[in-house]
XYZ file of C-alpha atoms in Angstrom:
279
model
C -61.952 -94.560 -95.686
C -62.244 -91.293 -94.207
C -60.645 -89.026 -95.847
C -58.116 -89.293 -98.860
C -55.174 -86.094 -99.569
C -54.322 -85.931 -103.461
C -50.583 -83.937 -103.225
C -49.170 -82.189 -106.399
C -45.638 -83.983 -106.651
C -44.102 -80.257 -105.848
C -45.090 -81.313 -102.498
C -42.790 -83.979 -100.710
C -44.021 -87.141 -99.744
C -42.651 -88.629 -96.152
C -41.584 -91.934 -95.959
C -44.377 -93.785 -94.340
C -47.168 -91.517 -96.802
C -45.819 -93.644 -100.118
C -47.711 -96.710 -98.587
C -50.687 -94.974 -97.332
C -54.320 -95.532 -99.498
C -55.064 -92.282 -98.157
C -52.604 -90.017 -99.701
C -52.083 -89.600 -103.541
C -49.860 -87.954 -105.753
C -51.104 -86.305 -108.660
C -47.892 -85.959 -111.324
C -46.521 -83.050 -112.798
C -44.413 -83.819 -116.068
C -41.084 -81.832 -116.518
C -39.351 -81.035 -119.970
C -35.696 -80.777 -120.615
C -35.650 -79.351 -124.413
C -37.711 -82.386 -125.915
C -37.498 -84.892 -123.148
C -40.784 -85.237 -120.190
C -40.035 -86.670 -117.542
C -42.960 -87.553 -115.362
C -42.635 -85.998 -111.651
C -43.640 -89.723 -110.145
C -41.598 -92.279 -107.513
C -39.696 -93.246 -110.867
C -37.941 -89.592 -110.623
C -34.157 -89.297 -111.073
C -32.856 -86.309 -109.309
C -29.395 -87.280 -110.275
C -30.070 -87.676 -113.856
C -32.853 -84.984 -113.924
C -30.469 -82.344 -112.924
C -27.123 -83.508 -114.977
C -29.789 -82.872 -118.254
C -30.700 -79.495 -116.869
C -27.061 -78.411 -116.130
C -26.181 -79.804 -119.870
C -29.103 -77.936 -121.650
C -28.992 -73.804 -122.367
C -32.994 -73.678 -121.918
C -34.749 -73.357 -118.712
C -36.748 -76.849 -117.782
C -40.387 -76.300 -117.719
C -43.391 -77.954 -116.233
C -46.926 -78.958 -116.876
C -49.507 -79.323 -114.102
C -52.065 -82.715 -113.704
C -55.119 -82.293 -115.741
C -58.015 -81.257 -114.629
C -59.453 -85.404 -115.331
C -56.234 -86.608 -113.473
C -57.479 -84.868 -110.456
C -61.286 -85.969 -110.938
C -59.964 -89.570 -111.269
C -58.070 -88.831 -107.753
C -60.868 -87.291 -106.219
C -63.209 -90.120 -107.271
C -62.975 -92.464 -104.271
C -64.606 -93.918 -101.518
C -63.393 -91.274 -98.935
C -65.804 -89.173 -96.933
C -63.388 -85.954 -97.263
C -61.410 -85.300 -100.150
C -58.708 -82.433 -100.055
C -56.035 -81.345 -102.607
C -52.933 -79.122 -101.753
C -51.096 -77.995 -104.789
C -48.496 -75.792 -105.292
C -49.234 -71.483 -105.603
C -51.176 -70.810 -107.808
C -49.010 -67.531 -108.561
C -46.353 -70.442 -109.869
C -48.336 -72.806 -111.326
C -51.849 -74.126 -113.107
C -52.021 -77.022 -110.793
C -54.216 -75.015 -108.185
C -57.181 -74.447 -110.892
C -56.495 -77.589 -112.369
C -57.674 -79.748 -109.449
C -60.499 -77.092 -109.001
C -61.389 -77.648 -112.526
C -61.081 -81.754 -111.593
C -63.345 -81.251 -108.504
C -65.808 -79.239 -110.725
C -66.522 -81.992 -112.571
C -67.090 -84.582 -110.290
C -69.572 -82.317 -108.573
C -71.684 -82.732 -111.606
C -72.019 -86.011 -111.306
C -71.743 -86.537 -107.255
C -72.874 -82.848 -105.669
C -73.070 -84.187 -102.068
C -69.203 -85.167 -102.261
C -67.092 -83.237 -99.973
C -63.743 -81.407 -101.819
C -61.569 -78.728 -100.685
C -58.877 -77.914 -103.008
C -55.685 -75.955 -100.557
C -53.757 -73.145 -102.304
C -50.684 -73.633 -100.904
C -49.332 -70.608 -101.512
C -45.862 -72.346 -100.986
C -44.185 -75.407 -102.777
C -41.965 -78.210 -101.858
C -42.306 -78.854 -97.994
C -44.613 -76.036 -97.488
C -47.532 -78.447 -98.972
C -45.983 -81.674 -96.989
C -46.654 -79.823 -93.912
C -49.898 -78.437 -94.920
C -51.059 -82.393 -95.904
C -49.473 -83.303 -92.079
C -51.722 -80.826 -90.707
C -54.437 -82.312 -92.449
C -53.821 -85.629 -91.272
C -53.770 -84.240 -87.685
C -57.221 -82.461 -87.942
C -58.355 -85.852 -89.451
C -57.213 -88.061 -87.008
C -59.066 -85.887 -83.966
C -62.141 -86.636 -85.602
C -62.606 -82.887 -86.812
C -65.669 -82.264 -88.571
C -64.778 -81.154 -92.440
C -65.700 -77.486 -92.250
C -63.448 -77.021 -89.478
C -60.369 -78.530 -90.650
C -61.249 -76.388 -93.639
C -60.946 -73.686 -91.606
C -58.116 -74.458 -89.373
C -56.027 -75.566 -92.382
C -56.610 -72.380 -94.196
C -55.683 -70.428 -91.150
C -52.206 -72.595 -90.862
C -51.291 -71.851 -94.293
C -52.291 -68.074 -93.902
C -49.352 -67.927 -90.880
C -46.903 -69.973 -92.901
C -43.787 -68.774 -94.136
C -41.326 -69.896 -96.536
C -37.836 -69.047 -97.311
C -34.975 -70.508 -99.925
C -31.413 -70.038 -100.396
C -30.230 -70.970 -104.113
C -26.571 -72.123 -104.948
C -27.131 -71.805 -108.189
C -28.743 -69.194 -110.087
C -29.076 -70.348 -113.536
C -32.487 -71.626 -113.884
C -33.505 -68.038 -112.626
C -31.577 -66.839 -115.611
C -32.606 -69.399 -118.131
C -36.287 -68.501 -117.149
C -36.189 -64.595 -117.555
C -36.366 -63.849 -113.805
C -32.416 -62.210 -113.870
C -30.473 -60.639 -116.454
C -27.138 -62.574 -117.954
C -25.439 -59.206 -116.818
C -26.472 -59.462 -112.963
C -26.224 -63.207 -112.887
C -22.844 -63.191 -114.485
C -21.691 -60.597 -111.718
C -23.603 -62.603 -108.907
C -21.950 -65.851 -109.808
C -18.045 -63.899 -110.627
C -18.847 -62.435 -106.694
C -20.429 -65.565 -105.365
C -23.430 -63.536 -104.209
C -26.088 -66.144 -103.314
C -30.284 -64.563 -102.658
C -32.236 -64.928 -99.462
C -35.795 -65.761 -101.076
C -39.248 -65.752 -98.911
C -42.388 -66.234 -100.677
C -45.193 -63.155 -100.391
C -48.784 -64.051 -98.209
C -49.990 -64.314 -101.921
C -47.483 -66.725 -102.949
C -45.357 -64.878 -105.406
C -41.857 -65.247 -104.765
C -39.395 -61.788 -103.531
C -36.040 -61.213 -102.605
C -35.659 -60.738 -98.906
C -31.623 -60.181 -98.641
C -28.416 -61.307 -100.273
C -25.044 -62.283 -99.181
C -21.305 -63.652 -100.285
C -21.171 -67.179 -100.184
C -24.044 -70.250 -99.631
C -22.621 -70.082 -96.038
C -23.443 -66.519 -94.938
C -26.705 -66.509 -97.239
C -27.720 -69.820 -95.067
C -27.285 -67.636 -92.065
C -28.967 -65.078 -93.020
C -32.021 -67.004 -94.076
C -31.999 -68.123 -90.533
C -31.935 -64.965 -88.797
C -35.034 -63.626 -91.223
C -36.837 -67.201 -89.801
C -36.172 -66.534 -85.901
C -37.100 -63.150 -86.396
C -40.126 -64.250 -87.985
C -41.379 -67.192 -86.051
C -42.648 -65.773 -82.669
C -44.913 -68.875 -81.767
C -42.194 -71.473 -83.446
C -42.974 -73.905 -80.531
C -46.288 -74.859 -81.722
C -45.002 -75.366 -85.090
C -43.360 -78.123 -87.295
C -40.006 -77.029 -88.914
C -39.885 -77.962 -92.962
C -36.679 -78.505 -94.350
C -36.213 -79.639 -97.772
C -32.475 -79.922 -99.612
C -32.059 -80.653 -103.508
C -29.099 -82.898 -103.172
C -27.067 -81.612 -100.043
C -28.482 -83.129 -96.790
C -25.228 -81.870 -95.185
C -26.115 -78.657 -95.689
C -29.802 -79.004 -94.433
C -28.442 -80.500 -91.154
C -26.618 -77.633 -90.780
C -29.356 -75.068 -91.436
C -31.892 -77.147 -89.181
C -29.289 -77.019 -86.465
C -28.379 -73.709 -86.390
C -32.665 -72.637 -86.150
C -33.160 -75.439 -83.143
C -30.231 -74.046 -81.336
C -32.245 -70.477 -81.449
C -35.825 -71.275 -81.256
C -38.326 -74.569 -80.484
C -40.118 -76.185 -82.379
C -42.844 -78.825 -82.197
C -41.089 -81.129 -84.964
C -38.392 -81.248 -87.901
C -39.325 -82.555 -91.421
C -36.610 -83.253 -93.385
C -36.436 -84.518 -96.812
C -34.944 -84.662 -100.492
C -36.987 -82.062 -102.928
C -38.755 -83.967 -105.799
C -38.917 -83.345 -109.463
C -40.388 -80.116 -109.527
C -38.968 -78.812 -106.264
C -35.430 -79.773 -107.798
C -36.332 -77.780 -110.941
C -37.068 -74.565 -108.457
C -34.623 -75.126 -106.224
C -31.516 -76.640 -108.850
C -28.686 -78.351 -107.702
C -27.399 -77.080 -103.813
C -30.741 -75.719 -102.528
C -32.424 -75.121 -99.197
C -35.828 -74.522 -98.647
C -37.413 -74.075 -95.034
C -41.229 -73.543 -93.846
C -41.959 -72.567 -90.446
């Protein structure tokens, strides 16, 4: 095998990936109060976020050990990479460092690259597509290295919330302003930073005119847009990501449209109702 791609399960997995030898998924584990539940293809969206909606604490997660990604990385494949989600959100980033640390010790010549997404959700399922595409020309391992890290450096990713609760169970907003946001149905345009820290870009009244907005900060912000691959993911409202996708093809090309369901740990970010794009 040539090369194998180990995904955090923030990332989405396409269809035709969950039957490929050469891509992996390496498990986060999610907690509701006392309950894990394990971020795998046995993940319940439905059920997952009926227990969050039920429980007055924020759900939390816990990244793949460091041995979880070591027993990934230890394969048969000429190239190894990883793409996890930020590392400003998350431990999974040094965790499959730590993993590829310590199969170095034992097999130094082995070639690892570990991808900070910088992003979550779809923003590492196009990173592991652009992978695949430097793989499959034959690329030489430094240089998708390179060109990879250059692709996620001109990434950007945005998210409209319905719901705002799991930013208030977690600390990030005040019961005061998310009691007045939800009694005046004002709904947050997010972006992530170039670090991978997530801001505020705008705000609106309504999921409708907060959509639209998020899509006039991506046309504005997408010059080259017909070289690229549009990410959508939705947690639970494909309706509304048809919409969304529609509305940026109508206004600029692109090269392709990925759309897709968020997982476990993109449904705990992104709660019941939300829209995440990468361009």
């Amino acid at each position: 095998m040539r090369y194998k791609i180990v995904i955090d399960s923030c990332g989405e997995l396409i269809e035709r990936w969950k039957e490929d030898p050469a891509i992996e998924r390496a498990s986060l584990t999610l907690t509701v109060d006392e309950e894990d539940i394990v971020d795998d293809e046995s993940f319940d969206q439905a059920y997952f976020l009926k227990r969050v909606a039920e429980s007055p604490n924020c759900p939390k997660s816990s990244c793949p050990s460091p041995e979880r990604y070591m027993e990934a990385y230890d394969c048969g494949a000429d190239h190894v990479y990883a793409v996890t989600l930020s590392s400003e959100l998350s431990g999974s980033y040094n965790s499959a460092v730590l993993g590829r640390n310590l199969l170095l010790e034992s097999q130094p010549e082995k070639k690892i690259h570990i991808f900070n997404s910088r992003s979550a959700s779809v923003g590492e399922t196009l990173i592991a597509l652009k992978i695949e595409e430097c793989e499959n020309k034959n690329m030489e391992f430094e240089d998708i290295v390179r060109e990879v890290e250059a692709y996620i450096e001109s990434q950007n990713t945005y998210f409209v919330l319905e719901s705002l609760e799991t930013l208030r169970k977690n600390g990030r907003l005040s019961n005061l302003k998310a009691f007045v946001a939800t009694a005046l149905k004002i709904k947050p345009v997010m972006g992530a930073t170039p670090e991978g820290t997530i801001i505020q870009l705008d705000q609106a009244r309504g999921i409708n005119k907060a959509l639209m907005k998020m899509v006039d900060y991506i046309v504005e912000r997408s010059a080259d847009s017909a070289d690229r691959t549009l990410g959508i993911s939705h947690c639970n409202c494909r309706e509304r990501a048809e919409i969304v996708k529609d509305a940026i093809i109508k206004r600029i090309p692109v090269k392709d449209v990925v759309l897709l369901d968020t997982a476990g740990v993109s449904s705990m970010y992104a709660n019941d109702g939300g829209i995440i794009v990468v361009i």
